[in-house]
PDB file of C-alpha atoms in Angstrom:
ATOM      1  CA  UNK F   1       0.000   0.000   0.000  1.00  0.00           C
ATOM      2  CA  UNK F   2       0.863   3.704  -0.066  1.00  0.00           C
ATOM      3  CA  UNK F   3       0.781   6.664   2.403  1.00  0.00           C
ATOM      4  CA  UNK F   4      -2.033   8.787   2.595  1.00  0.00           C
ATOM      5  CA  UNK F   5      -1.717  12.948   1.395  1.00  0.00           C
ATOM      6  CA  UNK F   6      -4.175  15.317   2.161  1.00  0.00           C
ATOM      7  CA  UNK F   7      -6.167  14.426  -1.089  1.00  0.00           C
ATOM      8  CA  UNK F   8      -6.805  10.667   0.463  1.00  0.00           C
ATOM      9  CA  UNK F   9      -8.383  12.298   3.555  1.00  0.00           C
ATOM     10  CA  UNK F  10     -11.001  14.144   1.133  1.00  0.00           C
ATOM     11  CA  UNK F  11     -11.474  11.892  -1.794  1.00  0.00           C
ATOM     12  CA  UNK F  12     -11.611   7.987  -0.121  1.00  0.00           C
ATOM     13  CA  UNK F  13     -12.954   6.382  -3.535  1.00  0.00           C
ATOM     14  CA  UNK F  14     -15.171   6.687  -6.320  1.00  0.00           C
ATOM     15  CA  UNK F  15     -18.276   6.544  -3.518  1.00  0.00           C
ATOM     16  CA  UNK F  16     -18.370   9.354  -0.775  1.00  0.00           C
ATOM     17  CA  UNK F  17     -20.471   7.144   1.067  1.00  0.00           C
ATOM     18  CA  UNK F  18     -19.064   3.629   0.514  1.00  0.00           C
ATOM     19  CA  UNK F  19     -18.193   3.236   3.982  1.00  0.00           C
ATOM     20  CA  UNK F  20     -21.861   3.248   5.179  1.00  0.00           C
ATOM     21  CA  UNK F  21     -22.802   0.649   2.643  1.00  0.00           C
ATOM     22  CA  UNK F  22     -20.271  -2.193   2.559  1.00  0.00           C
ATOM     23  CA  UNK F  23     -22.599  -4.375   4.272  1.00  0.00           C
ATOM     24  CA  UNK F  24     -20.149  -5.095   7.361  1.00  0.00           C
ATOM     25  CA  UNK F  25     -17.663  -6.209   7.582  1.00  0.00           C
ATOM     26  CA  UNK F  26     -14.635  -5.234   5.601  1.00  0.00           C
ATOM     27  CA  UNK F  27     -13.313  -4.048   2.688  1.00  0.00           C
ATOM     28  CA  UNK F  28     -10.579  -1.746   1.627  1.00  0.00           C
ATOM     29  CA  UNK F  29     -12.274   1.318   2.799  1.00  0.00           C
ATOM     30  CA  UNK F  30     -11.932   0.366   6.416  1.00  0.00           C
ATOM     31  CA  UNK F  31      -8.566  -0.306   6.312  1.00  0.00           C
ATOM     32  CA  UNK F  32      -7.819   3.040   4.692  1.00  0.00           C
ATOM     33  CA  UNK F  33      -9.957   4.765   7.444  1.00  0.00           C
ATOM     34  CA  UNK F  34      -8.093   3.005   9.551  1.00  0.00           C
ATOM     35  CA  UNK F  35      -4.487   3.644   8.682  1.00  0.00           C
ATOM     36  CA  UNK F  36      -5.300   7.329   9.092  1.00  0.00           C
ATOM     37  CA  UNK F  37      -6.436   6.601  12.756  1.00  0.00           C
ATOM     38  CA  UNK F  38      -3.316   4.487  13.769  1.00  0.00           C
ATOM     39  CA  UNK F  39      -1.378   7.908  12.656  1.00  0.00           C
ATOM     40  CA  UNK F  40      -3.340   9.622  15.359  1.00  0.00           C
ATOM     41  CA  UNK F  41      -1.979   6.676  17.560  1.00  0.00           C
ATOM     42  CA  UNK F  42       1.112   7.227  16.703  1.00  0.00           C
ATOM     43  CA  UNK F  43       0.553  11.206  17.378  1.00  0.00           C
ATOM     44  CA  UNK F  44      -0.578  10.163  20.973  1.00  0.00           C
ATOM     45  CA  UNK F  45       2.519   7.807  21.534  1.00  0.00           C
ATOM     46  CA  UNK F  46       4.586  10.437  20.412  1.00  0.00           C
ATOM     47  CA  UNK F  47       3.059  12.824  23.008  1.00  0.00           C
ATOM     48  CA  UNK F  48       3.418  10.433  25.979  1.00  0.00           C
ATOM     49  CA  UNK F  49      -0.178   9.432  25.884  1.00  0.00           C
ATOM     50  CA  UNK F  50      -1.965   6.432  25.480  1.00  0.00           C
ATOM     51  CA  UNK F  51      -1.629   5.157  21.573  1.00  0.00           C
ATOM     52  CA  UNK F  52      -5.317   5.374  20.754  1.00  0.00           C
ATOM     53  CA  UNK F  53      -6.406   7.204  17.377  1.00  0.00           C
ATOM     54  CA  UNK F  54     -10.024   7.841  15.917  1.00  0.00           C
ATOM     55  CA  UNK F  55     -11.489   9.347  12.836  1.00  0.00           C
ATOM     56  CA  UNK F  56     -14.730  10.282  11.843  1.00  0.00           C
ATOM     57  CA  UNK F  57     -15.857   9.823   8.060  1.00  0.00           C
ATOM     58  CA  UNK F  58     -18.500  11.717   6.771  1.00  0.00           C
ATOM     59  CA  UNK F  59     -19.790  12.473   2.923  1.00  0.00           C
ATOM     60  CA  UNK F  60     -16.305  10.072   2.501  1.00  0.00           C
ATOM     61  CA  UNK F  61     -13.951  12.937   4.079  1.00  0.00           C
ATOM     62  CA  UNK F  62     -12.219  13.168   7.432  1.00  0.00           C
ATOM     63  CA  UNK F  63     -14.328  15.279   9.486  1.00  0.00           C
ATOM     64  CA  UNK F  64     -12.453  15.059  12.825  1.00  0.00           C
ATOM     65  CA  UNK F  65      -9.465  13.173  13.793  1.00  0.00           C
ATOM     66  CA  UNK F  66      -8.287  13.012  17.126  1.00  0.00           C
ATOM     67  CA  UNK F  67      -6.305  10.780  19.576  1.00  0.00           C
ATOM     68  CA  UNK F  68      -5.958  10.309  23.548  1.00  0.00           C
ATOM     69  CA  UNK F  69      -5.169  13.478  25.588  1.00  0.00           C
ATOM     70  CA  UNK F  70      -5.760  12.647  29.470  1.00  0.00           C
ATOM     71  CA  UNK F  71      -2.225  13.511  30.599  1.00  0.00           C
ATOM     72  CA  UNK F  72      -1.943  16.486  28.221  1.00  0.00           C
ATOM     73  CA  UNK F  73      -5.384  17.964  29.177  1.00  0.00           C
ATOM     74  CA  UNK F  74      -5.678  16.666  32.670  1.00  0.00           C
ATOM     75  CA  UNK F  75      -9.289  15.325  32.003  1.00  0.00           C
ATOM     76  CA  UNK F  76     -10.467  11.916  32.303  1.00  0.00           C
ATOM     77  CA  UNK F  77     -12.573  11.573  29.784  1.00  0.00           C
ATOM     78  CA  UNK F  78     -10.155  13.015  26.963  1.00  0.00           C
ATOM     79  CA  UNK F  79      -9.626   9.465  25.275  1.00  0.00           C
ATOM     80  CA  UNK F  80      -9.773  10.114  21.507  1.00  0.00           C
ATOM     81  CA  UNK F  81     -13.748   8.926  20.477  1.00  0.00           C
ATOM     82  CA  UNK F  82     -14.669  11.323  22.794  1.00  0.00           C
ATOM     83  CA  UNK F  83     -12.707  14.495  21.413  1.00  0.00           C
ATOM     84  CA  UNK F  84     -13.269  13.275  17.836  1.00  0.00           C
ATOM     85  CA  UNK F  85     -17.022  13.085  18.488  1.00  0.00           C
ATOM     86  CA  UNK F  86     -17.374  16.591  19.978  1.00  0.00           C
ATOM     87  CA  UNK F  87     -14.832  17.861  17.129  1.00  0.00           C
ATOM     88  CA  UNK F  88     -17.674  15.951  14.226  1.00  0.00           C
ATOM     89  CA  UNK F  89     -20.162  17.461  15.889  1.00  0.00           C
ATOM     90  CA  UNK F  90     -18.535  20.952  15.609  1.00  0.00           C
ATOM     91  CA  UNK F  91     -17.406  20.458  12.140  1.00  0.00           C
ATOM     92  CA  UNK F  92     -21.157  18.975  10.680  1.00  0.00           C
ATOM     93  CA  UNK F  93     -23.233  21.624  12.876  1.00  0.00           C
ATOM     94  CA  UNK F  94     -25.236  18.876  14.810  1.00  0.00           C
ATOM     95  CA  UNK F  95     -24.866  16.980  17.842  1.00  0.00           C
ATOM     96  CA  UNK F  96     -26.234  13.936  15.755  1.00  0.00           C
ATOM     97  CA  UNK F  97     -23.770  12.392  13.673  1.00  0.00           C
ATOM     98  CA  UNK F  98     -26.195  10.585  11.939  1.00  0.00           C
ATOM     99  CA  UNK F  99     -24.558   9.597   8.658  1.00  0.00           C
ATOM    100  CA  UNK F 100     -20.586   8.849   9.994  1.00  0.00           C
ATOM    101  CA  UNK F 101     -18.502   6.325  10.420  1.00  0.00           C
ATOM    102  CA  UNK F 102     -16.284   6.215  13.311  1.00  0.00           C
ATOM    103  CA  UNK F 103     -12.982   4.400  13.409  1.00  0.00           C
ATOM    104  CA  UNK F 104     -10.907   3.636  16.343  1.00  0.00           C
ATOM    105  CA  UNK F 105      -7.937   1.927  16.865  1.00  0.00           C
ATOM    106  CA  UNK F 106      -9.546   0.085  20.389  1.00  0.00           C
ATOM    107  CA  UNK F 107     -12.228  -1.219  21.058  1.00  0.00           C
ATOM    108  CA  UNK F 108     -14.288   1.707  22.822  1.00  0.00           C
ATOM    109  CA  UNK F 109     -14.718   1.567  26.787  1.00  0.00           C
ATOM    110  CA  UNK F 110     -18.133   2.274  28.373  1.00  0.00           C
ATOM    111  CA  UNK F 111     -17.287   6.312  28.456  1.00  0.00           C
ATOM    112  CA  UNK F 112     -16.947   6.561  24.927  1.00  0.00           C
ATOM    113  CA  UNK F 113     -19.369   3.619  23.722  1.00  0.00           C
ATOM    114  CA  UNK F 114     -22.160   5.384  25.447  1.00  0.00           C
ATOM    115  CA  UNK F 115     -21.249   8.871  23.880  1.00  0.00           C
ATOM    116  CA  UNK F 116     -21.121   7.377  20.133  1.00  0.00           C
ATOM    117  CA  UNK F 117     -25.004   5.897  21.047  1.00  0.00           C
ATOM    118  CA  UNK F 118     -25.882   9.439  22.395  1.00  0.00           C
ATOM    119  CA  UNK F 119     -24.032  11.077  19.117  1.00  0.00           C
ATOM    120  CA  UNK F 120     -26.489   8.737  17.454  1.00  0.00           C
ATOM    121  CA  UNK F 121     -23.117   7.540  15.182  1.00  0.00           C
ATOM    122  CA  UNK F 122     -24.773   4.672  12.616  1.00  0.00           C
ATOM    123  CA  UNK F 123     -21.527   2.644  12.251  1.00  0.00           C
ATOM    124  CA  UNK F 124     -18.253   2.061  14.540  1.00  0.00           C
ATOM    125  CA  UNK F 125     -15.126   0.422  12.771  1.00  0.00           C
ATOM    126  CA  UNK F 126     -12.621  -0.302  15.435  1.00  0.00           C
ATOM    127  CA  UNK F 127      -9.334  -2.210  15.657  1.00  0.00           C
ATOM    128  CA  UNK F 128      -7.333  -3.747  18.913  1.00  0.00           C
ATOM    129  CA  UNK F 129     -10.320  -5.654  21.576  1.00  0.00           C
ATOM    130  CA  UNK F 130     -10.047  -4.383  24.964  1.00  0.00           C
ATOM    131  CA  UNK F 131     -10.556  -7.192  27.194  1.00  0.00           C
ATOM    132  CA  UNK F 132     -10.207  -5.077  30.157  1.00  0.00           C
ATOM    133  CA  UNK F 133     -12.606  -2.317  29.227  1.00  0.00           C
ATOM    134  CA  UNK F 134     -14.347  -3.240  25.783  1.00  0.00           C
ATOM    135  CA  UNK F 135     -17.672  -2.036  25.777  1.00  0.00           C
ATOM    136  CA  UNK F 136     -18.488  -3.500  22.279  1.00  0.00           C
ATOM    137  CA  UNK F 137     -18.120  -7.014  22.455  1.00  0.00           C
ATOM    138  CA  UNK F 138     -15.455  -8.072  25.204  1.00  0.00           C
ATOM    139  CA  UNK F 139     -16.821  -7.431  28.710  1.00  0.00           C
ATOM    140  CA  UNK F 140     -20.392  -4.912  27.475  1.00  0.00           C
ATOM    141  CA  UNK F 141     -22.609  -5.182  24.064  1.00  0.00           C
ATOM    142  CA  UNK F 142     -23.946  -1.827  24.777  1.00  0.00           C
ATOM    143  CA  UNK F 143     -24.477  -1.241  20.887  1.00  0.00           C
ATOM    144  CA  UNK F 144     -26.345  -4.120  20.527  1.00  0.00           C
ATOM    145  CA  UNK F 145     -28.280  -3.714  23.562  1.00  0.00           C
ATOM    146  CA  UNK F 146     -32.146  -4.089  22.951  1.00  0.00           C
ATOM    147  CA  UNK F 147     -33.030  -1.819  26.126  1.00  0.00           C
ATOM    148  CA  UNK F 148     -31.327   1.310  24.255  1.00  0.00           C
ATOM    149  CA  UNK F 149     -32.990   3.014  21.873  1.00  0.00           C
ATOM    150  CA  UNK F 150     -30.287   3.211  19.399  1.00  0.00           C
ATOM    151  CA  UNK F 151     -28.178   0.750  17.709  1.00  0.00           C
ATOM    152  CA  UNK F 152     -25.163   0.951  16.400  1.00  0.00           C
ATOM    153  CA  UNK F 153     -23.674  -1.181  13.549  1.00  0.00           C
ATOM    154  CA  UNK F 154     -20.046  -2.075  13.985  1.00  0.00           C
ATOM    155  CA  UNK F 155     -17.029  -4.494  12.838  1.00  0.00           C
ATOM    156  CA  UNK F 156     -14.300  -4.927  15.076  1.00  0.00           C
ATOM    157  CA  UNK F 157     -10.682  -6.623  14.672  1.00  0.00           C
ATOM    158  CA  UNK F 158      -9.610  -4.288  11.384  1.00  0.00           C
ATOM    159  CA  UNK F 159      -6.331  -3.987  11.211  1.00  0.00           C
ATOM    160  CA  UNK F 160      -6.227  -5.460  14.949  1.00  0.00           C
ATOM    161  CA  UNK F 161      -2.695  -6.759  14.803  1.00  0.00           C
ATOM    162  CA  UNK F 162      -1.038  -3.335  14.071  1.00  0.00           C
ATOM    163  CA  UNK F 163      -3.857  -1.857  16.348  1.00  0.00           C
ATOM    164  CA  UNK F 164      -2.698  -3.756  19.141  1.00  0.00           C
ATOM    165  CA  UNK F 165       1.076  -3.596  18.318  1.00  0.00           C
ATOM    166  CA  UNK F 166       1.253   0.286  18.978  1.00  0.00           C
ATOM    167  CA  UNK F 167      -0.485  -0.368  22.288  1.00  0.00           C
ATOM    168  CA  UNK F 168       1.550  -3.267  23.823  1.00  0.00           C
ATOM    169  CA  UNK F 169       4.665  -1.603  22.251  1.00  0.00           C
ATOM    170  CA  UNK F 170       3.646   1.881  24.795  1.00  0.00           C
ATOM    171  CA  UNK F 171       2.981   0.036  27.672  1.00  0.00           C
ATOM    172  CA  UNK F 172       6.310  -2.155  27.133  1.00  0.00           C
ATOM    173  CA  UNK F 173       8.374   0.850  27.029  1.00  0.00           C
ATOM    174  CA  UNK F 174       6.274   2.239  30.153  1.00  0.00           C
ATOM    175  CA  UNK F 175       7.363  -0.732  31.864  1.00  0.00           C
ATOM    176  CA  UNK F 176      10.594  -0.272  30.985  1.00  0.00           C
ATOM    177  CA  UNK F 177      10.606   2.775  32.831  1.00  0.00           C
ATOM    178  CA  UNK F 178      12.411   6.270  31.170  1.00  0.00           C
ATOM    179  CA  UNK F 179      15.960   4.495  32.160  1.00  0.00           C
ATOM    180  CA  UNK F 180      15.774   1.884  29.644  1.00  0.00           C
ATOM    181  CA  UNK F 181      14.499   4.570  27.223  1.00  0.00           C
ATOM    182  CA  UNK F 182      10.604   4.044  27.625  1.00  0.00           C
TER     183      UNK F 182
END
């Protein structure tokens, strides 16, 4: 594959809205989406932060990209869904981001899962599972929980391997500790 330039943020493929229809799961839209979120991860690793990236796709352009910012802002709930969401929402004009795509490079916690249902985001595309706090599939289902009134469709595991790597790579240097270079 290639990288991306600023023209592959705007112009995804010959259908702006391709990402909405694939039918879930897959396809090579997703894991373009996706590369461009891993480069927020890699923005956050650079910055001392958890390596988690997210996008948001609409009428097949970036509309917000964003990555984890708790140390850097001193705010819990700074994890990158959650400032991507609010920076959609900004860019579109509308709270409801009816008509997006969200991809993240982990699998969203409970914080962030329950913001993309209030956003009222149609589809999630995320990489890396989260078995510790996974609100998707491995320890909630909260978008495919019939007692909410919104659903969201989603595919997880894209890209998952390189997803994960940037993650387990952070915390291995963290471990490390700053003598060893981490």
């Amino acid at each position: 594959m290639h990288g991306f330039t600023d023209e592959d943020r705007d112009h995804p493929g010959d259908d702006p809205d391709a990402d909405l229809f694939l039918g879930l799961p897959g396809g090579q839209p997703h894991l373009r989406w996706m590369r461009l979120a891993l480069e927020e991860a890699q923005a956050a690793a650079a910055e001392d932060e958890v390596p988690v990236g997210a996008i948001v796709v609409a009428a097949g352009r970036v509309v917000a990209s964003a990555h984890n910012q708790r140390e850097q802002l001193g705010d819990p709930t700074a994890h990158a869904e959650m400032i991507a969401l609010t920076q959609a929402a900004a860019a579109l004009g509308s709270w409801r981001l009816e008509g997006c795509v969200l991809y993240v490079t982990l699998e969203p916690c409970p914080m962030c899962a329950g913001a993309i249902l209030q956003a009222r985001v149609p589809v999630v595309v995320w990489g890396a599972a989260d078995p510790k706090a996974g609100a998707v599939e491995s320890l909630y289902r909260l978008f495919d929980d019939p007692r909410l009134n919104h659903r969201v469709d989603h595919v997880g595991h894209v890209m998952a391997e390189e997803c994960g790597r940037i993650l387990s790579e952070f915390f291995r240097g963290k471990r490390r500790g700053p003598a060893a270079g981490g």
